[in-house]
């Protein structure tokens, strides 16, 4: 029996496609979508010689009801677009393709996070009009794909589209990632307590000496589909050839939140690129719910028996809320807000978490606090993501605890670590950048090795004087290297900003309220006069502390299974009566490749904030008592004793 094809459209491409296919199939031609599609059609082709956006939007809605697969083609100036093949009921439609294509074309003109005024490559300029050979070539591509589908062969345009230069006839194939929020083909499940339950599974390590559950090559394969300059979730990258170590930046475009630059820093550009892309996926998942639909909206008092009390995560003081034009409203336990289900490892059951704390952009422009990426982490397994989420919370908490309490941390003897690479990293930072590196032991009562890294200019006038970073890891040497990589990667960026805005930075020194965003915190301590505020660390009269005395002898990872390492951490927090709450932020976009993203909250620990007016300390009593428990004070600290200056974290 001869198969039927419906060709909807008009122009040269539609005419050629219809004529060519009519040699083998029954072709029903229609000029407009409004006409009825034959029920016998096994494939529908919608094609015009020019872009007719409304027609394709209507096609998705109208043809979706037919259940018939359909394929599209159109031109826009001197480019032709073919695909994707849309199968009604299967995610990945023409609207997904258009949204991905338009989003990937949304590039920043210039990013302040790139060194030396670096720019991502601008979108290629387009001419106007299509050549006749180009239109004929497009018709050939559509015909070939239609024949393949009708013959039952695997389609090359399932979740893909061709983009063709209609002047040169050069064409490329691009992956279309289905959008879980697409109004045509997306379908998110309702958030539920049952789906929030977590049962930890064994995760043998990819490398006994490491802390990952998937090998590097596997992770590289998993992230590759997300990068595409024309249709990707991430659309641009730049290798920094100035930093002392290999640094790569990736652009994550967003219409809602603005373009965001993520970075990877290591000794290898390949590894740095992978890290930057993973961070990009982490940021994408952490901005707002994209894996489940929020359904709980209640006041805390109505659900207190199954909910996290926001007071324990740190709020603003009454005086902060009363500041002129303060962007947040005081927390009211009787006000209805949106809640997301997470899992409490202390209570061993699901728990409701305010959505504004579970996703750091969901409360954009509203809510009772500003939440950042604290505790957000991505991994090759759920267990891996949770472990690294805990480590990030511990790192930021230790840094802020040190800052607010002005803890005179012991300085570490680098040579005692017994790690040649660490020594070479420090030497390279001095030789290539002109900075001495000092490491301090900032391990808190939870026992997770924490490192405060401080880079000090060794004599070049006009440069950033001090830069601080931090790391936390079960292996203290890895924590130290991570912090040093962060220092090295940010040095060129901060130095350029410092040189361009010196006058404004000096104003911040005199008036800390002018510190409003993330770079301000680090830039402030580039001033020589700000060094006095770090005197509690820089006192050189204290003896050096050896790594093995302070943090334990460096050894291979304690367990062959990553989950056992995670359980060790959870046990430490349980002993301290600190809850570890996990919200699964994974979206279908990353889950398809075996990746997991989480938000870890540990109520009571200090959340990193940026902007002197946005420090969150109200309700967090640990900052008063932990310095005494660690032997740095003989009594709990008072609020008046806490460091009033903006922190120097980057």
Short mmCIF file of C-alpha atoms in Angstrom, two decimals, residues 269-532:
data_model
loop_
_atom_site.label_atom_id
_atom_site.label_comp_id
_atom_site.label_asym_id
_atom_site.label_seq_id
_atom_site.Cartn_x
_atom_site.Cartn_y
_atom_site.Cartn_z
CA UNK A 269 42.33 22.58 30.14
CA UNK A 270 40.31 19.44 29.37
CA UNK A 271 39.55 18.88 33.06
CA UNK A 272 38.87 22.59 33.61
CA UNK A 273 36.43 22.63 30.70
CA UNK A 274 34.59 19.62 32.12
CA UNK A 275 34.42 21.27 35.55
CA UNK A 276 33.10 24.52 34.08
CA UNK A 277 30.39 22.67 32.14
CA UNK A 278 29.34 20.70 35.21
CA UNK A 279 29.13 23.93 37.16
CA UNK A 280 27.00 25.38 34.37
CA UNK A 281 24.57 22.47 34.65
CA UNK A 282 24.56 22.88 38.42
CA UNK A 283 23.66 26.56 38.09
CA UNK A 284 20.95 25.75 35.55
CA UNK A 285 19.30 23.25 37.91
CA UNK A 286 19.70 25.47 40.96
CA UNK A 287 18.00 28.59 39.62
CA UNK A 288 14.39 27.42 39.74
CA UNK A 289 12.39 24.15 39.82
CA UNK A 290 12.69 22.37 36.48
CA UNK A 291 12.27 18.77 37.54
CA UNK A 292 9.03 18.96 39.49
CA UNK A 293 6.06 21.24 39.93
CA UNK A 294 5.67 23.08 43.22
CA UNK A 295 2.28 22.27 44.73
CA UNK A 296 2.50 23.16 48.44
CA UNK A 297 1.68 26.72 49.43
CA UNK A 298 1.05 27.16 53.12
CA UNK A 299 2.20 29.18 56.11
CA UNK A 300 4.83 27.64 58.36
CA UNK A 301 2.40 27.44 61.27
CA UNK A 302 0.07 25.29 59.16
CA UNK A 303 2.75 22.70 58.35
CA UNK A 304 5.27 23.14 61.18
CA UNK A 305 5.21 19.43 62.03
CA UNK A 306 6.67 18.50 58.62
CA UNK A 307 8.59 21.66 57.67
CA UNK A 308 11.95 23.32 58.17
CA UNK A 309 11.75 26.43 60.32
CA UNK A 310 13.41 29.16 58.19
CA UNK A 311 14.63 30.87 61.35
CA UNK A 312 17.30 28.16 61.71
CA UNK A 313 18.78 28.96 58.27
CA UNK A 314 19.63 32.57 59.11
CA UNK A 315 17.46 35.64 58.62
CA UNK A 316 18.08 39.36 58.54
CA UNK A 317 17.85 41.48 61.65
CA UNK A 318 14.99 43.88 62.33
CA UNK A 319 17.36 46.75 61.52
CA UNK A 320 18.26 45.22 58.13
CA UNK A 321 14.63 44.75 57.13
CA UNK A 322 14.01 48.40 58.01
CA UNK A 323 16.78 49.70 55.73
CA UNK A 324 15.54 52.04 52.94
CA UNK A 325 14.62 50.13 49.79
CA UNK A 326 15.55 46.79 51.39
CA UNK A 327 14.39 44.19 48.81
CA UNK A 328 13.06 41.57 51.24
CA UNK A 329 10.13 41.34 53.63
CA UNK A 330 10.45 40.16 57.25
CA UNK A 331 9.73 36.47 57.67
CA UNK A 332 6.23 35.82 58.99
CA UNK A 333 5.34 32.24 60.01
CA UNK A 334 1.69 33.05 59.27
CA UNK A 335 2.30 34.15 55.66
CA UNK A 336 1.71 31.59 52.93
CA UNK A 337 4.80 30.73 50.86
CA UNK A 338 5.79 28.02 48.39
CA UNK A 339 7.42 24.85 49.76
CA UNK A 340 9.47 22.06 48.18
CA UNK A 341 9.90 18.55 49.55
CA UNK A 342 13.40 17.58 50.68
CA UNK A 343 14.80 14.78 52.83
CA UNK A 344 16.04 15.15 56.42
CA UNK A 345 18.83 12.73 57.32
CA UNK A 346 18.49 13.61 61.01
CA UNK A 347 14.74 12.96 61.11
CA UNK A 348 15.05 10.23 58.44
CA UNK A 349 11.95 11.41 56.62
CA UNK A 350 10.82 13.93 54.01
CA UNK A 351 10.62 17.55 55.10
CA UNK A 352 9.21 20.69 53.49
CA UNK A 353 11.71 23.45 52.66
CA UNK A 354 10.83 27.01 51.56
CA UNK A 355 11.23 27.16 47.79
CA UNK A 356 13.19 30.39 48.16
CA UNK A 357 15.84 28.43 50.09
CA UNK A 358 15.76 25.39 47.81
CA UNK A 359 16.37 27.36 44.57
CA UNK A 360 18.40 30.52 44.59
CA UNK A 361 16.50 32.44 41.92
CA UNK A 362 12.97 31.22 42.60
CA UNK A 363 12.36 34.08 45.02
CA UNK A 364 13.94 36.62 42.70
CA UNK A 365 12.46 39.99 43.52
CA UNK A 366 10.59 38.73 46.58
CA UNK A 367 10.74 36.43 49.59
CA UNK A 368 12.28 36.93 53.03
CA UNK A 369 15.99 36.31 52.25
CA UNK A 370 18.33 36.13 49.31
CA UNK A 371 19.68 32.63 48.87
CA UNK A 372 22.74 31.83 46.77
CA UNK A 373 24.29 28.65 45.49
CA UNK A 374 25.24 27.52 49.00
CA UNK A 375 25.19 23.71 49.12
CA UNK A 376 24.39 23.24 45.42
CA UNK A 377 26.37 20.42 43.85
CA UNK A 378 26.27 18.11 40.84
CA UNK A 379 27.61 14.59 40.59
CA UNK A 380 27.64 11.35 38.67
CA UNK A 381 25.39 9.85 41.34
CA UNK A 382 23.00 11.21 43.95
CA UNK A 383 25.40 10.18 46.71
CA UNK A 384 28.30 12.00 45.07
CA UNK A 385 26.27 15.18 44.67
CA UNK A 386 25.20 15.09 48.33
CA UNK A 387 28.78 14.60 49.51
CA UNK A 388 30.05 17.61 47.57
CA UNK A 389 27.05 19.69 48.63
CA UNK A 390 27.98 19.03 52.27
CA UNK A 391 31.60 19.97 51.59
CA UNK A 392 30.57 23.30 50.09
CA UNK A 393 28.35 24.14 53.05
CA UNK A 394 31.23 23.24 55.40
CA UNK A 395 33.73 25.36 53.42
CA UNK A 396 31.60 28.50 53.45
CA UNK A 397 30.54 28.06 57.06
CA UNK A 398 34.17 27.66 58.20
CA UNK A 399 35.25 30.76 56.27
CA UNK A 400 32.48 32.90 57.73
CA UNK A 401 32.95 31.50 61.23
CA UNK A 402 36.62 32.46 61.01
CA UNK A 403 35.78 35.92 59.75
CA UNK A 404 32.97 36.84 62.12
CA UNK A 405 34.82 35.51 65.20
CA UNK A 406 38.25 36.70 63.97
CA UNK A 407 39.69 33.29 64.76
CA UNK A 408 43.52 33.30 64.91
CA UNK A 409 43.80 30.19 62.76
CA UNK A 410 47.07 28.26 62.86
CA UNK A 411 49.15 28.73 59.75
CA UNK A 412 50.15 25.48 58.07
CA UNK A 413 53.64 24.34 57.18
CA UNK A 414 53.37 23.60 53.45
CA UNK A 415 56.39 21.30 53.42
CA UNK A 416 54.81 19.08 56.08
CA UNK A 417 52.06 18.04 53.63
CA UNK A 418 54.53 15.82 51.80
CA UNK A 419 53.05 16.78 48.44
CA UNK A 420 55.41 18.03 45.74
CA UNK A 421 52.59 19.26 43.48
CA UNK A 422 51.27 21.51 46.25
CA UNK A 423 54.71 23.07 46.70
CA UNK A 424 55.10 23.60 42.95
CA UNK A 425 51.70 25.27 42.76
CA UNK A 426 52.67 27.73 45.47
CA UNK A 427 56.02 28.37 43.79
CA UNK A 428 54.36 28.98 40.42
CA UNK A 429 51.93 31.48 41.90
CA UNK A 430 54.89 33.41 43.28
CA UNK A 431 56.99 33.20 40.11
CA UNK A 432 54.22 33.78 37.54
CA UNK A 433 51.93 36.14 39.44
CA UNK A 434 54.07 37.66 42.20
CA UNK A 435 52.05 36.41 45.18
CA UNK A 436 53.02 34.46 48.27
CA UNK A 437 50.46 31.87 49.41
CA UNK A 438 49.68 31.23 53.07
CA UNK A 439 47.44 28.38 54.18
CA UNK A 440 45.51 28.27 57.44
CA UNK A 441 43.67 25.43 59.17
CA UNK A 442 40.00 26.48 59.45
CA UNK A 443 38.56 23.07 60.40
CA UNK A 444 35.43 23.52 62.51
CA UNK A 445 33.78 21.26 65.08
CA UNK A 446 32.46 18.93 62.37
CA UNK A 447 36.02 17.75 61.65
CA UNK A 448 35.88 18.30 57.86
CA UNK A 449 39.34 19.55 56.85
CA UNK A 450 39.03 23.19 55.84
CA UNK A 451 41.69 25.46 54.36
CA UNK A 452 41.77 29.25 54.21
CA UNK A 453 44.17 30.30 51.45
CA UNK A 454 45.55 33.83 51.38
CA UNK A 455 47.65 35.25 48.54
CA UNK A 456 49.74 38.34 49.33
CA UNK A 457 51.39 40.64 46.83
CA UNK A 458 55.16 40.48 47.26
CA UNK A 459 56.01 43.99 46.26
CA UNK A 460 54.48 45.19 43.00
CA UNK A 461 52.83 48.59 43.64
CA UNK A 462 49.30 49.17 42.39
CA UNK A 463 48.27 45.52 42.42
CA UNK A 464 45.72 43.70 44.57
CA UNK A 465 47.34 43.36 47.99
CA UNK A 466 45.47 40.37 49.44
CA UNK A 467 43.15 37.75 47.96
CA UNK A 468 41.42 35.04 50.01
CA UNK A 469 39.76 31.76 49.04
CA UNK A 470 38.80 28.52 50.75
CA UNK A 471 38.51 24.79 50.28
CA UNK A 472 37.03 21.87 52.22
CA UNK A 473 37.60 18.19 51.48
CA UNK A 474 38.16 14.93 53.38
CA UNK A 475 41.71 15.11 51.99
CA UNK A 476 43.20 18.38 53.34
CA UNK A 477 45.78 18.58 50.55
CA UNK A 478 42.98 18.49 47.96
CA UNK A 479 41.21 21.23 49.92
CA UNK A 480 44.40 23.31 49.78
CA UNK A 481 44.89 22.79 46.04
CA UNK A 482 41.27 23.68 45.34
CA UNK A 483 41.64 26.95 47.24
CA UNK A 484 44.88 27.79 45.42
CA UNK A 485 43.29 27.11 42.04
CA UNK A 486 40.51 29.51 43.00
CA UNK A 487 43.03 32.18 43.96
CA UNK A 488 45.00 31.76 40.74
CA UNK A 489 41.92 31.79 38.51
CA UNK A 490 40.54 34.99 40.00
CA UNK A 491 43.80 36.94 40.15
CA UNK A 492 43.75 38.33 36.56
CA UNK A 493 40.04 39.16 36.79
CA UNK A 494 40.29 40.97 40.09
CA UNK A 495 43.48 42.76 39.14
CA UNK A 496 41.89 44.28 36.07
CA UNK A 497 38.79 45.33 37.99
CA UNK A 498 40.96 46.71 40.77
CA UNK A 499 42.92 48.88 38.37
CA UNK A 500 39.77 50.25 36.75
CA UNK A 501 37.76 51.00 39.90
CA UNK A 502 40.36 51.94 42.53
CA UNK A 503 38.60 55.14 43.57
CA UNK A 504 35.29 53.38 44.16
CA UNK A 505 37.00 50.61 46.13
CA UNK A 506 38.59 53.16 48.46
CA UNK A 507 35.12 54.55 49.09
CA UNK A 508 34.03 51.04 50.17
CA UNK A 509 36.83 51.00 52.74
CA UNK A 510 35.47 54.16 54.33
CA UNK A 511 31.84 53.09 53.97
CA UNK A 512 31.31 49.29 54.07
CA UNK A 513 27.65 49.72 53.11
CA UNK A 514 28.88 50.40 49.56
CA UNK A 515 29.96 46.74 49.28
CA UNK A 516 26.96 45.47 47.32
CA UNK A 517 27.98 42.54 45.13
CA UNK A 518 30.31 39.55 44.96
CA UNK A 519 33.42 41.19 43.39
CA UNK A 520 33.26 44.08 45.88
CA UNK A 521 34.11 41.76 48.76
CA UNK A 522 37.38 40.61 47.24
CA UNK A 523 38.32 43.97 45.71
CA UNK A 524 38.04 45.75 49.05
CA UNK A 525 40.94 43.71 50.43
CA UNK A 526 43.10 44.57 47.47
CA UNK A 527 43.67 47.89 49.25
CA UNK A 528 46.86 47.94 51.36
CA UNK A 529 45.05 49.73 54.19
CA UNK A 530 42.50 46.89 54.43
CA UNK A 531 45.23 44.44 55.45
CA UNK A 532 44.77 45.52 59.06
#
